Amino acid sequence: MKYVGFLRGINAGGHVTVKMETLVDIFVQLGFKNVNTYNHNGNVIFESEEENIILLEKKIEKAFLKYFGYPIILIIKKIEELQSWVKMKFFRLFNNEDKVKRYVTLFWTENQTPMTIRKNGVDYIAELPGAVFSISKIIDGKHISPNDFIERQYGIPATTRDWKTILEIVKNFR
């Protein structure tokens, strides 16, 4: 089965710097096959016979704690799930990247409450179990990432990716 592991905070904003080769090495040492990374910010594509995502996350998180000495937040999705998101065309009305930026925020668990609030230039578009799709408008010349706002809304850790990242992963790693 093909998966994508999304690591929160890797090579983003100068917080945690990890070489992509190191990520690949860790995943290979754990026995995963066809390991690749995308876009240098903690996106790892890999194959495993294990079907239980929670067990996969725990195995990888344990290895990272041992290797780096601190915990990570990892959210794993099946590549088929990402493919289904693309087919749903949530952002079909928002293709002008100059005016809005498209995001998907990923959770460990299914969303707890419906997202209905618009705040600070972040607008909710849709939600599915374990994911919120949103857009960010330009404020003071820049786009606002929805991650912190959405984490506060749900009260659980999350990681956010630009929609273009999801599109490229689906396109290049079928």
CSV table of N, CA and C in Angstrom, one decimal:
chain,number,residue,atom,x,y,z
A,1,MET,N,0.8,-1.2,0.0
A,1,MET,CA,0.0,0.0,0.0
A,1,MET,C,0.9,1.2,0.0
A,2,LYS,N,0.5,2.3,-0.8
A,2,LYS,CA,1.3,3.5,-0.9
A,2,LYS,C,0.7,4.6,0.1
A,3,TYR,N,1.6,5.2,0.8
A,3,TYR,CA,1.3,6.2,1.8
A,3,TYR,C,2.1,7.5,1.6
A,4,VAL,N,1.6,8.6,2.2
A,4,VAL,CA,2.3,9.8,2.3
A,4,VAL,C,2.3,10.2,3.7
A,5,GLY,N,3.5,10.4,4.3
A,5,GLY,CA,3.7,10.9,5.6
A,5,GLY,C,4.0,12.3,5.6
A,6,PHE,N,3.2,13.1,6.3
A,6,PHE,CA,3.3,14.5,6.4
A,6,PHE,C,3.8,14.9,7.8
A,7,LEU,N,5.1,15.3,7.9
A,7,LEU,CA,5.7,15.7,9.2
A,7,LEU,C,5.5,17.2,9.4
A,8,ARG,N,5.1,17.5,10.6
A,8,ARG,CA,4.8,18.9,10.9
A,8,ARG,C,6.1,19.6,11.3
A,9,GLY,N,6.3,20.8,10.8
A,9,GLY,CA,7.4,21.7,11.2
A,9,GLY,C,8.7,21.3,10.7
A,10,ILE,N,8.8,20.4,9.7
A,10,ILE,CA,10.2,20.0,9.2
A,10,ILE,C,10.5,21.0,8.1
A,11,ASN,N,11.7,21.7,8.3
A,11,ASN,CA,12.3,22.6,7.3
A,11,ASN,C,11.3,23.8,7.0
A,12,ALA,N,10.5,24.2,8.0
A,12,ALA,CA,9.5,25.2,7.8
A,12,ALA,C,9.8,26.3,8.8
A,13,GLY,N,10.1,27.5,8.4
A,13,GLY,CA,10.4,28.6,9.3
A,13,GLY,C,11.6,28.5,10.1
A,14,GLY,N,12.5,27.6,9.7
A,14,GLY,CA,13.8,27.5,10.5
A,14,GLY,C,13.7,26.8,11.8
A,15,HIS,N,12.6,26.1,12.1
A,15,HIS,CA,12.4,25.5,13.4
A,15,HIS,C,13.2,24.2,13.5
A,16,VAL,N,12.9,23.2,12.6
A,16,VAL,CA,13.5,21.9,12.6
A,16,VAL,C,14.1,21.6,11.2
A,17,THR,N,15.4,21.5,11.1
A,17,THR,CA,16.0,21.3,9.8
A,17,THR,C,16.4,19.8,9.8
A,18,VAL,N,15.9,19.1,8.7
A,18,VAL,CA,16.2,17.7,8.5
A,18,VAL,C,16.5,17.5,7.0
A,19,LYS,N,17.6,16.9,6.7
A,19,LYS,CA,17.9,16.6,5.3
A,19,LYS,C,16.9,15.6,4.8
A,20,MET,N,16.5,15.7,3.5
A,20,MET,CA,15.6,14.7,3.0
A,20,MET,C,16.2,13.4,2.9
A,21,GLU,N,17.5,13.3,2.6
A,21,GLU,CA,18.2,12.0,2.6
A,21,GLU,C,18.1,11.3,4.0
A,22,THR,N,18.2,12.1,5.0
A,22,THR,CA,18.0,11.5,6.4
A,22,THR,C,16.6,10.9,6.5
A,23,LEU,N,15.6,11.6,6.1
A,23,LEU,CA,14.2,11.1,6.1
A,23,LEU,C,14.1,9.8,5.4
A,24,VAL,N,14.7,9.8,4.2
A,24,VAL,CA,14.6,8.5,3.4
A,24,VAL,C,15.4,7.4,4.1
A,25,ASP,N,16.5,7.7,4.7
A,25,ASP,CA,17.3,6.7,5.4
A,25,ASP,C,16.5,6.1,6.5
A,26,ILE,N,15.9,6.9,7.3
A,26,ILE,CA,15.1,6.5,8.5
A,26,ILE,C,14.0,5.5,8.0
A,27,PHE,N,13.2,6.0,7.0
A,27,PHE,CA,12.1,5.2,6.5
A,27,PHE,C,12.6,3.8,5.9
A,28,VAL,N,13.7,3.8,5.2
A,28,VAL,CA,14.3,2.6,4.6
A,28,VAL,C,14.7,1.7,5.8
A,29,GLN,N,15.4,2.2,6.8
A,29,GLN,CA,15.8,1.4,7.9
A,29,GLN,C,14.6,0.8,8.7
A,30,LEU,N,13.5,1.4,8.6
A,30,LEU,CA,12.2,0.9,9.2
A,30,LEU,C,11.6,-0.2,8.3
A,31,GLY,N,12.2,-0.4,7.2
A,31,GLY,CA,11.6,-1.5,6.3
A,31,GLY,C,10.6,-1.1,5.2
A,32,PHE,N,10.5,0.2,5.1
A,32,PHE,CA,9.5,0.7,4.1
A,32,PHE,C,10.2,0.7,2.7
A,33,LYS,N,9.4,0.5,1.7
A,33,LYS,CA,9.9,0.4,0.3
A,33,LYS,C,9.6,1.6,-0.5
A,34,ASN,N,10.3,1.8,-1.6
A,34,ASN,CA,10.1,2.9,-2.6
A,34,ASN,C,9.9,4.2,-1.9
A,35,VAL,N,10.8,4.6,-1.0
A,35,VAL,CA,10.8,5.8,-0.2
A,35,VAL,C,11.3,7.0,-1.0
A,36,ASN,N,10.5,8.0,-1.1
A,36,ASN,CA,10.8,9.3,-1.7
A,36,ASN,C,10.4,10.5,-0.9
A,37,THR,N,10.9,11.6,-1.1
A,37,THR,CA,10.5,12.8,-0.5
A,37,THR,C,10.0,13.8,-1.5
A,38,TYR,N,9.2,14.8,-1.1
A,38,TYR,CA,8.8,15.8,-2.0
A,38,TYR,C,8.8,17.2,-1.3
A,39,ASN,N,9.5,18.1,-2.0
A,39,ASN,CA,9.4,19.5,-1.6
A,39,ASN,C,10.1,19.9,-0.3
A,40,HIS,N,11.0,19.1,0.2
A,40,HIS,CA,11.9,19.5,1.3
A,40,HIS,C,11.2,20.0,2.6
A,41,ASN,N,9.9,19.7,2.7
A,41,ASN,CA,9.3,20.1,4.0
A,41,ASN,C,8.5,19.0,4.7
A,42,GLY,N,9.1,17.8,4.7
A,42,GLY,CA,8.6,16.8,5.5
A,42,GLY,C,7.5,16.0,4.8
A,43,ASN,N,7.5,15.8,3.5
A,43,ASN,CA,6.5,15.0,2.8
A,43,ASN,C,7.3,13.7,2.4
A,44,VAL,N,6.9,12.6,2.9
A,44,VAL,CA,7.6,11.3,2.6
A,44,VAL,C,6.6,10.3,2.0
A,45,ILE,N,6.9,9.9,0.8
A,45,ILE,CA,6.1,8.9,0.1
A,45,ILE,C,6.7,7.6,0.3
A,46,PHE,N,6.0,6.5,0.7
A,46,PHE,CA,6.5,5.2,0.9
A,46,PHE,C,5.5,4.1,0.7
A,47,GLU,N,6.0,2.9,0.7
A,47,GLU,CA,5.1,1.8,0.6
A,47,GLU,C,5.3,0.8,1.8
A,48,SER,N,4.2,0.2,2.2
A,48,SER,CA,4.3,-0.7,3.3
A,48,SER,C,3.1,-1.7,3.2
A,49,GLU,N,3.4,-2.9,3.6
A,49,GLU,CA,2.3,-3.9,3.7
A,49,GLU,C,1.3,-3.7,4.8
A,50,GLU,N,1.8,-2.9,5.8
A,50,GLU,CA,1.0,-2.6,7.0
A,50,GLU,C,-0.2,-1.8,6.6
A,51,GLU,N,-1.4,-2.1,7.0
A,51,GLU,CA,-2.6,-1.4,6.6
A,51,GLU,C,-3.1,-0.5,7.8
A,52,ASN,N,-2.6,-0.7,9.0
A,52,ASN,CA,-3.0,0.1,10.1
A,52,ASN,C,-2.2,1.4,10.2
A,53,ILE,N,-2.8,2.5,9.8
A,53,ILE,CA,-2.1,3.8,9.8
A,53,ILE,C,-1.6,4.2,11.2
A,54,ILE,N,-2.4,3.9,12.2
A,54,ILE,CA,-1.9,4.3,13.6
A,54,ILE,C,-0.7,3.5,14.0
A,55,LEU,N,-0.6,2.3,13.6
A,55,LEU,CA,0.7,1.5,13.9
A,55,LEU,C,1.8,2.1,13.1
A,56,LEU,N,1.6,2.4,11.9
A,56,LEU,CA,2.7,3.1,11.1
A,56,LEU,C,3.2,4.4,11.7
A,57,GLU,N,2.2,5.2,12.1
A,57,GLU,CA,2.6,6.5,12.7
A,57,GLU,C,3.4,6.3,14.0
A,58,LYS,N,2.9,5.4,14.8
A,58,LYS,CA,3.7,5.1,16.1
A,58,LYS,C,5.1,4.6,15.8
A,59,LYS,N,5.2,3.7,14.9
A,59,LYS,CA,6.5,3.1,14.5
A,59,LYS,C,7.5,4.2,14.1
A,60,ILE,N,7.0,5.1,13.2
A,60,ILE,CA,7.9,6.1,12.7
A,60,ILE,C,8.1,7.2,13.7
A,61,GLU,N,7.1,7.6,14.5
A,61,GLU,CA,7.3,8.6,15.5
A,61,GLU,C,8.4,8.1,16.6
A,62,LYS,N,8.3,6.8,16.9
A,62,LYS,CA,9.3,6.2,17.9
A,62,LYS,C,10.7,6.3,17.3
A,63,ALA,N,10.8,6.0,16.0
A,63,ALA,CA,12.1,6.0,15.4
A,63,ALA,C,12.7,7.4,15.4
A,64,PHE,N,11.8,8.4,15.1
A,64,PHE,CA,12.3,9.8,15.1
A,64,PHE,C,12.7,10.3,16.5
A,65,LEU,N,12.0,9.9,17.5
A,65,LEU,CA,12.3,10.2,18.8
A,65,LEU,C,13.7,9.7,19.2
A,66,LYS,N,13.9,8.4,18.8
A,66,LYS,CA,15.2,7.8,19.1
A,66,LYS,C,16.3,8.5,18.3
A,67,TYR,N,16.1,8.8,17.0
A,67,TYR,CA,17.1,9.3,16.2
A,67,TYR,C,17.4,10.8,16.5
A,68,PHE,N,16.4,11.6,16.7
A,68,PHE,CA,16.6,13.1,16.9
A,68,PHE,C,16.5,13.5,18.3
A,69,GLY,N,15.9,12.7,19.2
A,69,GLY,CA,15.8,13.0,20.6
A,69,GLY,C,14.7,13.9,21.0
A,70,TYR,N,13.8,14.2,20.0
A,70,TYR,CA,12.5,14.9,20.3
A,70,TYR,C,11.4,14.4,19.5
A,71,PRO,N,10.2,14.6,20.0
A,71,PRO,CA,9.0,14.0,19.3
A,71,PRO,C,8.7,14.8,18.0
A,72,ILE,N,8.0,14.1,17.1
A,72,ILE,CA,7.5,14.8,15.9
A,72,ILE,C,6.0,14.6,15.8
A,73,ILE,N,5.3,15.4,15.0
A,73,ILE,CA,3.9,15.1,14.7
A,73,ILE,C,3.9,14.6,13.3
A,74,LEU,N,3.4,13.5,13.1
A,74,LEU,CA,3.3,12.8,11.8
A,74,LEU,C,1.9,12.4,11.5
A,75,ILE,N,1.4,12.8,10.3
A,75,ILE,CA,0.1,12.4,9.8
A,75,ILE,C,0.3,11.6,8.5
A,76,ILE,N,-0.3,10.4,8.5
A,76,ILE,CA,-0.1,9.6,7.3
A,76,ILE,C,-1.5,9.4,6.6
A,77,LYS,N,-1.4,9.6,5.3
A,77,LYS,CA,-2.6,9.4,4.5
A,77,LYS,C,-2.3,8.4,3.4
A,78,LYS,N,-3.3,7.7,3.0
A,78,LYS,CA,-3.1,6.8,1.8
A,78,LYS,C,-3.1,7.7,0.5
A,79,ILE,N,-2.3,7.3,-0.4
A,79,ILE,CA,-2.2,8.1,-1.7
A,79,ILE,C,-3.6,8.1,-2.4
A,80,GLU,N,-4.3,7.0,-2.2
A,80,GLU,CA,-5.7,6.9,-2.8
A,80,GLU,C,-6.6,8.0,-2.2
A,81,GLU,N,-6.4,8.3,-0.9
A,81,GLU,CA,-7.2,9.4,-0.3
A,81,GLU,C,-6.9,10.7,-0.9
A,82,LEU,N,-5.6,11.0,-1.1
A,82,LEU,CA,-5.2,12.3,-1.8
A,82,LEU,C,-5.8,12.3,-3.2
A,83,GLN,N,-5.7,11.2,-3.9
A,83,GLN,CA,-6.3,11.2,-5.3
A,83,GLN,C,-7.8,11.5,-5.2
A,84,SER,N,-8.5,10.9,-4.3
A,84,SER,CA,-9.9,11.2,-4.2
A,84,SER,C,-10.2,12.7,-3.9
A,85,TRP,N,-9.4,13.3,-3.1
A,85,TRP,CA,-9.5,14.8,-2.8
A,85,TRP,C,-9.4,15.6,-4.1
A,86,VAL,N,-8.4,15.2,-4.9
A,86,VAL,CA,-8.2,15.9,-6.2
A,86,VAL,C,-9.4,15.8,-7.1
A,87,LYS,N,-10.0,14.6,-7.1
A,87,LYS,CA,-11.2,14.4,-8.0
A,87,LYS,C,-12.4,15.2,-7.5
A,88,MET,N,-12.4,15.5,-6.2
A,88,MET,CA,-13.6,16.3,-5.6
A,88,MET,C,-13.6,17.7,-6.0
A,89,LYS,N,-12.4,18.2,-6.5
A,89,LYS,CA,-12.3,19.6,-7.0
A,89,LYS,C,-12.9,20.7,-6.0
A,90,PHE,N,-12.5,20.6,-4.8
A,90,PHE,CA,-12.9,21.6,-3.8
A,90,PHE,C,-12.6,23.0,-4.2
A,91,PHE,N,-11.4,23.2,-4.9
A,91,PHE,CA,-10.9,24.5,-5.2
A,91,PHE,C,-11.2,25.0,-6.6
A,92,ARG,N,-12.2,24.4,-7.2
A,92,ARG,CA,-12.5,24.7,-8.6
A,92,ARG,C,-12.8,26.2,-8.8
A,93,LEU,N,-13.3,26.9,-7.8
A,93,LEU,CA,-13.7,28.3,-7.9
A,93,LEU,C,-12.5,29.2,-7.5
A,94,PHE,N,-11.4,28.6,-7.1
A,94,PHE,CA,-10.3,29.4,-6.5
A,94,PHE,C,-9.0,29.1,-7.2
A,95,ASN,N,-8.9,29.3,-8.4
A,95,ASN,CA,-7.7,29.0,-9.2
A,95,ASN,C,-6.7,30.2,-9.3
A,96,ASN,N,-7.1,31.4,-8.9
A,96,ASN,CA,-6.3,32.6,-9.1
A,96,ASN,C,-5.4,32.7,-7.9
A,97,GLU,N,-4.1,32.2,-8.0
A,97,GLU,CA,-3.2,32.2,-6.9
A,97,GLU,C,-2.7,33.6,-6.5
A,98,ASP,N,-3.0,34.6,-7.3
A,98,ASP,CA,-2.6,35.9,-6.9
A,98,ASP,C,-3.5,36.5,-5.8
A,99,LYS,N,-4.8,36.0,-5.8
A,99,LYS,CA,-5.7,36.5,-4.8
A,99,LYS,C,-6.0,35.6,-3.6
A,100,VAL,N,-5.9,34.3,-3.8
A,100,VAL,CA,-6.0,33.4,-2.7
A,100,VAL,C,-5.0,32.3,-2.8
A,101,LYS,N,-4.7,31.7,-1.7
A,101,LYS,CA,-3.9,30.5,-1.6
A,101,LYS,C,-4.7,29.4,-1.1
A,102,ARG,N,-4.5,28.2,-1.7
A,102,ARG,CA,-5.3,27.0,-1.3
A,102,ARG,C,-4.5,26.1,-0.4
A,103,TYR,N,-5.2,25.6,0.7
A,103,TYR,CA,-4.5,24.8,1.7
A,103,TYR,C,-5.4,23.6,2.0
A,104,VAL,N,-4.7,22.5,2.5
A,104,VAL,CA,-5.4,21.4,3.2
A,104,VAL,C,-4.6,21.2,4.5
A,105,THR,N,-5.4,21.2,5.6
A,105,THR,CA,-4.9,21.0,6.9
A,105,THR,C,-5.2,19.6,7.4
A,106,LEU,N,-4.2,18.8,7.8
A,106,LEU,CA,-4.4,17.4,8.1
A,106,LEU,C,-4.3,17.2,9.6
A,107,PHE,N,-5.2,16.2,10.1
A,107,PHE,CA,-5.3,15.9,11.5
A,107,PHE,C,-5.0,14.4,11.7
A,108,TRP,N,-4.6,14.1,12.9
A,108,TRP,CA,-4.5,12.7,13.3
A,108,TRP,C,-5.8,12.0,13.3
A,109,THR,N,-6.8,12.7,13.8
A,109,THR,CA,-8.1,12.0,14.0
A,109,THR,C,-9.2,12.7,13.2
A,110,GLU,N,-10.3,12.2,13.1
A,110,GLU,CA,-11.4,12.8,12.4
A,110,GLU,C,-11.7,14.2,13.1
A,111,ASN,N,-12.2,15.1,12.3
A,111,ASN,CA,-12.5,16.4,12.9
A,111,ASN,C,-13.6,16.3,14.0
A,112,GLN,N,-13.5,17.1,15.0
A,112,GLN,CA,-14.4,17.0,16.1
A,112,GLN,C,-15.7,17.8,15.9
A,113,THR,N,-15.6,18.9,15.4
A,113,THR,CA,-16.7,19.8,15.2
A,113,THR,C,-16.7,20.4,13.8
A,114,PRO,N,-17.8,20.8,13.3
A,114,PRO,CA,-17.9,21.5,12.0
A,114,PRO,C,-17.1,22.8,12.0
A,115,MET,N,-16.4,23.1,10.9
A,115,MET,CA,-15.7,24.4,10.8
A,115,MET,C,-16.6,25.4,10.1
A,116,THR,N,-17.0,26.4,10.8
A,116,THR,CA,-17.9,27.4,10.1
A,116,THR,C,-17.4,28.8,10.3
A,117,ILE,N,-16.3,29.0,10.9
A,117,ILE,CA,-15.8,30.4,11.2
A,117,ILE,C,-14.8,30.9,10.1
A,118,ARG,N,-15.0,32.2,9.8
A,118,ARG,CA,-14.0,32.8,8.9
A,118,ARG,C,-13.3,33.8,9.8
A,119,LYS,N,-12.0,33.8,9.7
A,119,LYS,CA,-11.2,34.7,10.5
A,119,LYS,C,-9.9,35.0,9.9
A,120,ASN,N,-9.4,36.3,10.0
A,120,ASN,CA,-8.1,36.7,9.6
A,120,ASN,C,-7.7,36.3,8.2
A,121,GLY,N,-8.7,36.4,7.3
A,121,GLY,CA,-8.4,36.0,5.9
A,121,GLY,C,-8.4,34.6,5.5
A,122,VAL,N,-8.7,33.7,6.5
A,122,VAL,CA,-8.8,32.3,6.2
A,122,VAL,C,-10.3,31.9,6.1
A,123,ASP,N,-10.6,31.3,5.0
A,123,ASP,CA,-12.0,30.9,4.8
A,123,ASP,C,-12.1,29.4,4.6
A,124,TYR,N,-13.0,28.8,5.3
A,124,TYR,CA,-13.2,27.4,5.3
A,124,TYR,C,-13.9,27.0,3.9
A,125,ILE,N,-13.5,26.0,3.3
A,125,ILE,CA,-14.1,25.6,2.0
A,125,ILE,C,-14.9,24.2,2.2
A,126,ALA,N,-14.2,23.3,2.8
A,126,ALA,CA,-14.8,21.9,3.0
A,126,ALA,C,-14.0,21.2,4.0
A,127,GLU,N,-14.6,20.1,4.6
A,127,GLU,CA,-13.9,19.2,5.5
A,127,GLU,C,-14.3,17.8,5.2
A,128,LEU,N,-13.4,16.9,5.4
A,128,LEU,CA,-13.5,15.5,5.4
A,128,LEU,C,-12.9,14.9,6.6
A,129,PRO,N,-13.2,13.6,6.9
A,129,PRO,CA,-12.5,13.1,8.1
A,129,PRO,C,-11.0,13.3,8.0
A,130,GLY,N,-10.4,14.0,9.0
A,130,GLY,CA,-9.0,14.2,9.1
A,130,GLY,C,-8.4,15.3,8.2
A,131,ALA,N,-9.3,16.1,7.6
A,131,ALA,CA,-8.7,17.2,6.7
A,131,ALA,C,-9.7,18.3,6.6
A,132,VAL,N,-9.2,19.5,6.6
A,132,VAL,CA,-10.0,20.7,6.3
A,132,VAL,C,-9.3,21.4,5.1
A,133,PHE,N,-10.2,21.8,4.2
A,133,PHE,CA,-9.7,22.5,3.0
A,133,PHE,C,-10.1,24.0,3.1
A,134,SER,N,-9.1,24.9,2.9
A,134,SER,CA,-9.4,26.3,3.2
A,134,SER,C,-8.6,27.1,2.2
A,135,ILE,N,-9.0,28.4,2.1
A,135,ILE,CA,-8.2,29.4,1.3
A,135,ILE,C,-7.8,30.5,2.2
A,136,SER,N,-6.7,31.2,1.8
A,136,SER,CA,-6.2,32.3,2.6
A,136,SER,C,-6.1,33.5,1.6
A,137,LYS,N,-6.7,34.6,2.0
A,137,LYS,CA,-6.6,35.8,1.2
A,137,LYS,C,-5.4,36.6,1.6
A,138,ILE,N,-5.0,37.5,0.8
A,138,ILE,CA,-3.9,38.4,1.1
A,138,ILE,C,-4.2,39.4,2.1
A,139,ILE,N,-3.4,39.5,3.2
A,139,ILE,CA,-3.6,40.5,4.2
A,139,ILE,C,-2.2,41.2,4.4
A,140,ASP,N,-2.1,42.5,4.3
A,140,ASP,CA,-0.9,43.2,4.4
A,140,ASP,C,0.2,42.6,3.4
A,141,GLY,N,-0.2,42.2,2.2
A,141,GLY,CA,0.7,41.8,1.2
A,141,GLY,C,1.1,40.3,1.3
A,142,LYS,N,0.6,39.6,2.2
A,142,LYS,CA,1.0,38.2,2.3
A,142,LYS,C,-0.2,37.3,2.7
A,143,HIS,N,-0.1,36.0,2.4
A,143,HIS,CA,-1.1,35.0,2.7
A,143,HIS,C,-0.9,34.5,4.1
A,144,ILE,N,-2.0,34.3,4.8
A,144,ILE,CA,-1.9,33.8,6.2
A,144,ILE,C,-2.1,32.3,6.2
A,145,SER,N,-1.2,31.5,6.8
A,145,SER,CA,-1.3,30.1,6.9
A,145,SER,C,-2.5,29.8,7.9
A,146,PRO,N,-3.3,28.9,7.5
A,146,PRO,CA,-4.5,28.5,8.4
A,146,PRO,C,-4.1,27.6,9.5
A,147,ASN,N,-2.9,27.1,9.6
A,147,ASN,CA,-2.6,26.0,10.5
A,147,ASN,C,-2.9,26.4,12.0
A,148,ASP,N,-2.4,27.5,12.5
A,148,ASP,CA,-2.6,27.8,13.9
A,148,ASP,C,-4.0,28.1,14.2
A,149,PHE,N,-4.7,28.8,13.3
A,149,PHE,CA,-6.1,29.1,13.5
A,149,PHE,C,-7.0,27.8,13.6
A,150,ILE,N,-6.7,26.9,12.6
A,150,ILE,CA,-7.5,25.6,12.6
A,150,ILE,C,-7.1,24.7,13.8
A,151,GLU,N,-5.9,24.7,14.2
A,151,GLU,CA,-5.5,23.9,15.4
A,151,GLU,C,-6.3,24.4,16.6
A,152,ARG,N,-6.4,25.7,16.8
A,152,ARG,CA,-7.1,26.3,17.9
A,152,ARG,C,-8.6,25.9,17.8
A,153,GLN,N,-9.1,25.9,16.6
A,153,GLN,CA,-10.5,25.6,16.3
A,153,GLN,C,-10.9,24.2,16.7
A,154,TYR,N,-10.0,23.3,16.4
A,154,TYR,CA,-10.3,21.9,16.7
A,154,TYR,C,-9.6,21.4,18.0
A,155,GLY,N,-8.6,22.1,18.5
A,155,GLY,CA,-8.0,21.7,19.7
A,155,GLY,C,-7.1,20.4,19.6
A,156,ILE,N,-6.6,20.2,18.4
A,156,ILE,CA,-5.7,19.0,18.2
A,156,ILE,C,-4.6,19.4,17.2
A,157,PRO,N,-3.4,18.7,17.3
A,157,PRO,CA,-2.3,19.1,16.4
A,157,PRO,C,-2.7,18.8,15.0
A,158,ALA,N,-2.1,19.6,14.1
A,158,ALA,CA,-2.3,19.5,12.7
A,158,ALA,C,-1.1,19.9,11.9
A,159,THR,N,-1.1,19.7,10.6
A,159,THR,CA,-0.1,20.2,9.7
A,159,THR,C,-0.8,20.6,8.4
A,160,THR,N,-0.3,21.7,7.8
A,160,THR,CA,-1.0,22.3,6.7
A,160,THR,C,0.0,22.2,5.5
A,161,ARG,N,-0.6,21.9,4.3
A,161,ARG,CA,0.1,21.9,3.1
A,161,ARG,C,-0.6,22.8,2.0
A,162,ASP,N,0.2,23.4,1.2
A,162,ASP,CA,-0.3,24.1,0.1
A,162,ASP,C,-1.0,23.1,-0.9
A,163,TRP,N,-2.1,23.4,-1.4
A,163,TRP,CA,-2.8,22.5,-2.3
A,163,TRP,C,-1.9,22.1,-3.5
A,164,LYS,N,-1.0,22.9,-4.0
A,164,LYS,CA,-0.1,22.6,-5.1
A,164,LYS,C,0.7,21.4,-4.7
A,165,THR,N,1.1,21.3,-3.4
A,165,THR,CA,1.9,20.2,-3.0
A,165,THR,C,1.2,18.9,-3.1
A,166,ILE,N,-0.1,18.9,-2.7
A,166,ILE,CA,-0.9,17.7,-2.8
A,166,ILE,C,-1.1,17.3,-4.3
A,167,LEU,N,-1.3,18.3,-5.1
A,167,LEU,CA,-1.5,18.0,-6.6
A,167,LEU,C,-0.2,17.4,-7.2
A,168,GLU,N,1.0,17.9,-6.8
A,168,GLU,CA,2.2,17.3,-7.3
A,168,GLU,C,2.5,16.0,-6.8
A,169,ILE,N,2.2,15.7,-5.5
A,169,ILE,CA,2.4,14.4,-5.0
A,169,ILE,C,1.5,13.4,-5.7
A,170,VAL,N,0.3,13.7,-5.9
A,170,VAL,CA,-0.6,12.8,-6.6
A,170,VAL,C,-0.2,12.6,-8.0
A,171,LYS,N,0.3,13.6,-8.7
A,171,LYS,CA,0.7,13.5,-10.1
A,171,LYS,C,2.0,12.7,-10.2
A,172,ASN,N,2.9,12.8,-9.3
A,172,ASN,CA,4.2,12.2,-9.5
A,172,ASN,C,4.4,10.9,-8.8
A,173,PHE,N,3.5,10.5,-7.8
A,173,PHE,CA,3.7,9.3,-7.0
A,173,PHE,C,2.5,8.4,-7.0
A,174,ARG,N,1.9,8.1,-8.1
A,174,ARG,CA,0.7,7.3,-8.2
A,174,ARG,C,1.0,5.9,-7.8
